[in-house]
Coordinates of C-alpha atoms in Angstrom, one line a residue:
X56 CA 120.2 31.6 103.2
X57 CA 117.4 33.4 104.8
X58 CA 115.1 31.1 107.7
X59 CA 114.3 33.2 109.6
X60 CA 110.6 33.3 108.2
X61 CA 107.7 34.0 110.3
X62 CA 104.3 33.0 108.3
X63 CA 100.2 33.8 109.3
X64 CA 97.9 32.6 107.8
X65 CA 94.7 34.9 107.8
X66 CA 91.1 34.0 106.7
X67 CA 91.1 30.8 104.9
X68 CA 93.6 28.0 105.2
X69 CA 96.4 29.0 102.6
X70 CA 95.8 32.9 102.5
X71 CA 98.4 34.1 104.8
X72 CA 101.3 36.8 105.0
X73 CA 104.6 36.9 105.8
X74 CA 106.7 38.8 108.6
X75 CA 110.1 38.5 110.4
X76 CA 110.1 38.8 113.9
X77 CA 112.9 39.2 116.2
X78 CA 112.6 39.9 119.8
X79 CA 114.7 40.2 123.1
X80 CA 114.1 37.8 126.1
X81 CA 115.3 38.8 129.0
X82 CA 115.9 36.6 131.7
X83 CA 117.5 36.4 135.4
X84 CA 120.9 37.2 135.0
X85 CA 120.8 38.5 131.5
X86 CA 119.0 40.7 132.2
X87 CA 121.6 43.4 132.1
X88 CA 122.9 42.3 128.9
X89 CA 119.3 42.8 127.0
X90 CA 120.3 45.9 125.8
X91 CA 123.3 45.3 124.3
X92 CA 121.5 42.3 121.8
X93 CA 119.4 45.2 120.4
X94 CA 121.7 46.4 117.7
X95 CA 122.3 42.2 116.4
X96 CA 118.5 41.8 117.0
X97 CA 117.3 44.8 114.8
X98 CA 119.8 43.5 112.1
X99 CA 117.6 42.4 110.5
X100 CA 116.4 38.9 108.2
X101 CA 119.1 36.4 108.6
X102 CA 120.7 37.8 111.2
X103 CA 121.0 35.9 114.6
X104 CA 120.1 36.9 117.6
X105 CA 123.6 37.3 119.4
X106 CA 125.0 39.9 121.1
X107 CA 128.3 39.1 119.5
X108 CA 130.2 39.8 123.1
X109 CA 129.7 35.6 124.4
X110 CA 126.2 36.0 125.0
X111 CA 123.0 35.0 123.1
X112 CA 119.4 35.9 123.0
X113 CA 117.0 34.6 120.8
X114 CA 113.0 35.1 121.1
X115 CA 110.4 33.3 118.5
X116 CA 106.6 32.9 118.9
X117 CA 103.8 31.9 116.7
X118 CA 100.2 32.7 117.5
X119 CA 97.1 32.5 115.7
X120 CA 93.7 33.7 117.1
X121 CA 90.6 32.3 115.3
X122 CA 86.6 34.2 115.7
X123 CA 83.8 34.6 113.5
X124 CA 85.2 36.8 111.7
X125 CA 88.4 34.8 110.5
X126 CA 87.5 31.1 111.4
X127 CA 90.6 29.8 110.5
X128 CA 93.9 30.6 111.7
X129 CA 96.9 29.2 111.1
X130 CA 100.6 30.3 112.1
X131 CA 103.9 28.9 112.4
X132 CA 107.5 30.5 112.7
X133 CA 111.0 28.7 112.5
X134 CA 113.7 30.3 112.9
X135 CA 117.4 29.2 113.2
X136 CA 119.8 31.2 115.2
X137 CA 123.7 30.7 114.9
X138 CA 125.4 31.7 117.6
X139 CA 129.1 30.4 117.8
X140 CA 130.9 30.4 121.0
X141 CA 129.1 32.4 123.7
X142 CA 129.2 31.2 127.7
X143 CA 125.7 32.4 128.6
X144 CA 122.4 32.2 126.7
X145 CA 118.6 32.4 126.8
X146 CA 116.1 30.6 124.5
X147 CA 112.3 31.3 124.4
X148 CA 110.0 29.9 121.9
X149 CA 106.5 30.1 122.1
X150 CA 103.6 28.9 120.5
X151 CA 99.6 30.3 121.2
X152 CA 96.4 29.4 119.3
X153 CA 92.7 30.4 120.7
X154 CA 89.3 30.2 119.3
X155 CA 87.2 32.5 120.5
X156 CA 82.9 33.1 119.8
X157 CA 82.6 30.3 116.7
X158 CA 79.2 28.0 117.6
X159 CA 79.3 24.5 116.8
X160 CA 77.2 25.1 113.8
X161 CA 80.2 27.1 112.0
X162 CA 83.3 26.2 114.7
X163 CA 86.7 27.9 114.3
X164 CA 90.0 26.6 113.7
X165 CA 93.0 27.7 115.3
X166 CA 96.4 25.8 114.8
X167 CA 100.3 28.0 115.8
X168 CA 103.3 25.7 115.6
X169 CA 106.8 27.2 116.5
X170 CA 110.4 25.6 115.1
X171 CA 113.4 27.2 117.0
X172 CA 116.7 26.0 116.4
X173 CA 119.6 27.5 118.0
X174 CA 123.0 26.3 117.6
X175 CA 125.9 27.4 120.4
X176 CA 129.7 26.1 121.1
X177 CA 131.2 27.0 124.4
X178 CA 132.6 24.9 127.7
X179 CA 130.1 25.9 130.7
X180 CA 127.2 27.8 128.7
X181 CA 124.8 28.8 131.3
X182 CA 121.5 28.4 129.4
X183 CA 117.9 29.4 130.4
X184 CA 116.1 27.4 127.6
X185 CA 111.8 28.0 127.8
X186 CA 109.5 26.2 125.4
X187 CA 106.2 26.6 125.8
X188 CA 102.4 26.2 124.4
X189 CA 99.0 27.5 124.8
X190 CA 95.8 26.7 123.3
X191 CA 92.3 28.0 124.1
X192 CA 89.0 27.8 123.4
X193 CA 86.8 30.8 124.9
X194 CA 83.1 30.2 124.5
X195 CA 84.0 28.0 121.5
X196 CA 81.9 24.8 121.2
X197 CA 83.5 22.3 118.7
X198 CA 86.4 24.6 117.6
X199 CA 90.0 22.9 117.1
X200 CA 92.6 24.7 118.7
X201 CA 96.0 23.4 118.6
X202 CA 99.2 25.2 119.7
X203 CA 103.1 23.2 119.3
X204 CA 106.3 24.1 120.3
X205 CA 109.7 22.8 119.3
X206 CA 113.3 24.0 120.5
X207 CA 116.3 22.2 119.4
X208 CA 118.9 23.2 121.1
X209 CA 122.4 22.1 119.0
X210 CA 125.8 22.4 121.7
X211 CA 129.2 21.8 121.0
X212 CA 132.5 22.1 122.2
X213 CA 134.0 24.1 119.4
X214 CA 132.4 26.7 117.2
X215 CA 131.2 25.6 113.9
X216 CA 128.0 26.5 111.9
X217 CA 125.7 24.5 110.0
X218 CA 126.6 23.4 106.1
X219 CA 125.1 24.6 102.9
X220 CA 123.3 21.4 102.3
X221 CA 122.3 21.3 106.0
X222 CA 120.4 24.5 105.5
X223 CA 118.7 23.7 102.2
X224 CA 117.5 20.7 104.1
X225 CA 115.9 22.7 106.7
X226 CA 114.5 25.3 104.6
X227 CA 112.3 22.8 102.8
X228 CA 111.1 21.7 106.0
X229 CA 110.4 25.2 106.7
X230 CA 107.9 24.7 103.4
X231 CA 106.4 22.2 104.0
X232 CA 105.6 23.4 107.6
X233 CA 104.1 26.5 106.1
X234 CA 102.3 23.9 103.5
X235 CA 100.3 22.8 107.1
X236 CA 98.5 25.8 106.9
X237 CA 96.9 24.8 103.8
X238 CA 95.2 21.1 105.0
X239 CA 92.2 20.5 105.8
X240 CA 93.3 17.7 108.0
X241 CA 91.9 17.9 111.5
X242 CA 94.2 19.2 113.7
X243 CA 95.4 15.7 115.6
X244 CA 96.5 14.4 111.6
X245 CA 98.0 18.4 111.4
X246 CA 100.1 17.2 115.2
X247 CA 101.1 14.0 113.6
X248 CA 102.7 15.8 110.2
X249 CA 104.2 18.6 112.4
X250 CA 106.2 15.7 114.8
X251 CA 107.1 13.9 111.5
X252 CA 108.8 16.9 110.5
X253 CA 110.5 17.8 113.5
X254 CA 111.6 14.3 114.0
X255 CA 113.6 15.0 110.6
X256 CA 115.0 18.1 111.9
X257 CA 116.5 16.6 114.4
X258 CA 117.9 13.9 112.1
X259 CA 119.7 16.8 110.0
X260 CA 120.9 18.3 112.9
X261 CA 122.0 15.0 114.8
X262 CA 124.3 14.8 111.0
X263 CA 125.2 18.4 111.5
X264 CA 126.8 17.9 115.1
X265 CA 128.1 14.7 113.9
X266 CA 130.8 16.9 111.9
X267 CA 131.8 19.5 114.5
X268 CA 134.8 19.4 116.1
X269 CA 135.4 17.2 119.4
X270 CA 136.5 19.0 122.8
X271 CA 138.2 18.6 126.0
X272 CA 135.1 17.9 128.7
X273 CA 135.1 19.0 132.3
X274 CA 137.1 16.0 133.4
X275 CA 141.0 16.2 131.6
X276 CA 140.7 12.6 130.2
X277 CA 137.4 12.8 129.0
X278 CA 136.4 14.0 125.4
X279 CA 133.2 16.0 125.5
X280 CA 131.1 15.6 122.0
X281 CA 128.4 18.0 120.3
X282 CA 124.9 17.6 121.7
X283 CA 121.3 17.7 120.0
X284 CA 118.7 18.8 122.8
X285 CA 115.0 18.5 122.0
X286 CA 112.3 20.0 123.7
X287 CA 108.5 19.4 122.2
X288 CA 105.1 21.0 123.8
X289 CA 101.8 20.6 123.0
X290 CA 98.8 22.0 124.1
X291 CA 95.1 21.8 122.7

């Protein structure tokens, strides 16, 4: 199942297009591994963004940029990477929204909201996990402009991937996340839906890790279990 879906919508809420969007992220100490992740990068929709050698880099961004000309923006991505047992790996997800030029007589709109799930098994992963938002508004009297990021990071001691059912679960939240783009609510009701939906994301994947396998933690005696991280910013 495909969800890796990147959706923008352009002129009026609801009118959008969709692309796929994979990327490299190169951070300190990965750095020299960036270019071996090109080939699993370019592999195209649903593939993850692993380098398949016990490393993983995974990039996603949603932006949106609202003017005059297109007064409302909206964007979103989610994405969920798979990445079985690696020992090093770097997350970035990113979400930007500005409003530039609208007056308050006929303000803009700009809302991006990024979903990035990434699951990893390994003892010892050294992770560089960034999550991050902007929102602007540049000479923009009364414009909304909202920007939200969300990284759930999924770690366990054993490889294991994500069920069937746990997927189908997540791809109608990735529909009703690209349903946002079509309300007319103001942007605060737009943050409220948007938590509600990550809070059940993390629900599916808090059953997902339930089911993976146990492992041996750092300490002999002690049992480590799989992990559900979430990271959540907001800007605007």
């Amino acid at each position: 199942m495909n969800l890796n879906h990147h959706r923008r919508a352009a002129a009026r809420v609801g009118v959008g297009r969709k692309a796929v969007r994979f990327g490299l992220l190169a951070t300190a100490g990965l750095t020299a591994m960036a270019t071996a992740a090109t080939t699993a990068q370019a592999a195209g929709p649903g593939s993850t963004a692993g380098t398949g050698h016990g490393v993983a880099i995974a990039n996603d961004s949603a932006h949106a940029l609202a003017n005059p000309g297109n007064r409302v923006r909206f964007d979103d991505s989610f994405t969920v990477h798979q990445e079985g047992t690696v020992f090093a790996a770097a997350a970035h997800n990113l979400a930007e929204a500005d409003s530039a030029g609208c007056t308050a007589a006929r303000p803009c709109r700009s809302v991006a909201l990024s979903f990035q799930i990434v699951t990893m098994a390994g003892e010892n992963i050294h992770l560089n996990a960034v999550n991050s938002s902007n929102a602007a508004n540049h000479h923009c009297a009364g414009c909304q402009t909202l920007a939200g990021a969300y990284q759930f990071i999924v770690s366990t001691p054993r490889a294991f991937r994500l069920s069937p059912t746990a997927l189908r679960q997540l791809a109608d939240i990735h529909r009703r996340l690209d349903a946002l783009g079509r309300s007319e609510a103001p942007v605060a009701t737009v943050k409220t839906q948007a938590d509600a939906l990550a809070a059940q994301v993390t629900s599916i994947l808090q059953a997902a890790a339930a089911t993976a396998p146990k492992g041996p933690g750092i300490d002999a005696l002690a049992v480590r279990t799989p992990t559900v991280t979430v990271h959540r910013m907001y800007t605007g």
